[in-house]
Amino acid sequence: MAFEVVSLGKLLESYPEDSIRQQLSSFLPKNDDVAHFIHDTAIQFEKIGLSRTTLVYTSIKGQLVIAGYFSISSKPLSISKKNWHHLSKSVQKKVNAHWLQNCSRQL
């Protein structure tokens, strides 16, 4: 069984949104939260850059169908001062080192 992986963003660039919505609605996962995301939220999040969704297609009886999907979101980590002080000193150092490393890459 072969799979084809396609980004939702590429589909939105190439096809009318209504046809993509129709395709997404044909995917019927068992989990309600998963269904809600792919049917109602994925396109909106893709457009505003809140997440990137990738669809996984397979062929069943000669027709491409959605076998699954995955989404990646770039939500920043926020730690309040109160919670920061509850972290061990070694964890605080690791977080600071990671943050500094990422800041230097952006310069």
XYZ file of C-alpha atoms in Angstrom:
107
model
C 0.000 0.000 0.000
C 1.551 3.295 -1.103
C 1.005 6.632 0.552
C 1.239 10.146 -0.824
C 1.937 13.074 1.505
C 0.609 16.517 0.507
C 0.664 19.784 2.438
C -2.681 21.472 2.968
C -1.029 24.781 2.030
C -0.057 23.450 -1.406
C -3.601 22.192 -1.943
C -5.002 25.621 -1.025
C -2.665 27.222 -3.583
C -3.761 24.812 -6.326
C -7.470 24.076 -5.817
C -10.630 25.938 -4.797
C -11.173 25.966 -1.050
C -14.677 24.468 -1.407
C -13.326 21.357 -3.115
C -10.694 20.934 -0.406
C -13.334 21.320 2.331
C -15.418 18.659 0.607
C -12.414 16.340 0.489
C -11.626 16.947 4.161
C -15.240 16.244 5.142
C -14.951 12.782 3.562
C -12.318 11.858 6.181
C -14.173 10.365 9.155
C -11.871 9.749 12.121
C -13.248 8.019 15.219
C -12.086 10.767 17.586
C -14.396 13.814 17.702
C -11.578 16.298 18.413
C -9.575 14.998 15.451
C -12.650 15.239 13.231
C -13.451 18.764 14.415
C -9.933 19.964 13.679
C -9.687 18.581 10.146
C -13.270 19.522 9.190
C -13.565 22.946 10.831
C -10.198 24.367 11.869
C -7.302 23.113 9.736
C -7.852 25.452 6.771
C -8.268 28.525 8.959
C -5.147 27.687 10.995
C -3.207 27.056 7.773
C -4.203 30.454 6.356
C -3.140 32.409 9.433
C 0.018 30.370 9.996
C -1.004 28.937 13.359
C -0.359 25.382 12.195
C 0.798 23.442 9.171
C -1.248 20.404 8.225
C -0.097 17.582 6.013
C -2.537 15.096 4.512
C -1.670 11.457 3.910
C -3.436 9.884 0.928
C -3.695 6.274 -0.166
C -5.391 4.557 -3.062
C -8.446 2.413 -2.398
C -10.011 0.737 -5.408
C -8.168 3.151 -7.684
C -9.329 6.314 -5.901
C -7.177 8.552 -3.700
C -8.630 8.917 -0.201
C -7.341 10.598 2.940
C -5.816 7.950 5.197
C -4.765 10.413 7.899
C -3.108 13.714 8.622
C -0.722 15.408 10.990
C -0.437 19.024 12.051
C 2.410 20.962 13.546
C 1.803 24.115 15.528
C 4.403 26.680 16.523
C 3.004 27.816 19.815
C 5.623 29.440 22.043
C 6.364 28.134 25.519
C 5.429 30.607 28.258
C 6.486 30.195 31.861
C 5.201 32.620 34.495
C 7.609 34.007 37.081
C 5.773 32.055 39.752
C 6.225 28.765 37.890
C 9.772 29.643 36.838
C 10.843 29.743 40.471
C 9.363 26.269 41.030
C 11.730 24.807 38.417
C 15.008 23.368 39.598
C 18.130 25.462 38.960
C 19.410 22.860 36.473
C 16.169 23.019 34.439
C 16.276 26.824 34.486
C 19.851 26.723 33.139
C 18.869 24.300 30.366
C 15.904 26.439 29.305
C 18.035 29.598 29.336
C 20.791 27.919 27.323
C 18.269 26.683 24.739
C 16.673 30.140 24.512
C 20.037 31.864 24.073
C 21.078 29.351 21.407
C 17.890 29.969 19.413
C 18.211 33.764 19.751
C 21.760 33.710 18.373
C 20.588 31.707 15.333
C 18.039 34.389 14.468
C 20.646 37.171 14.401
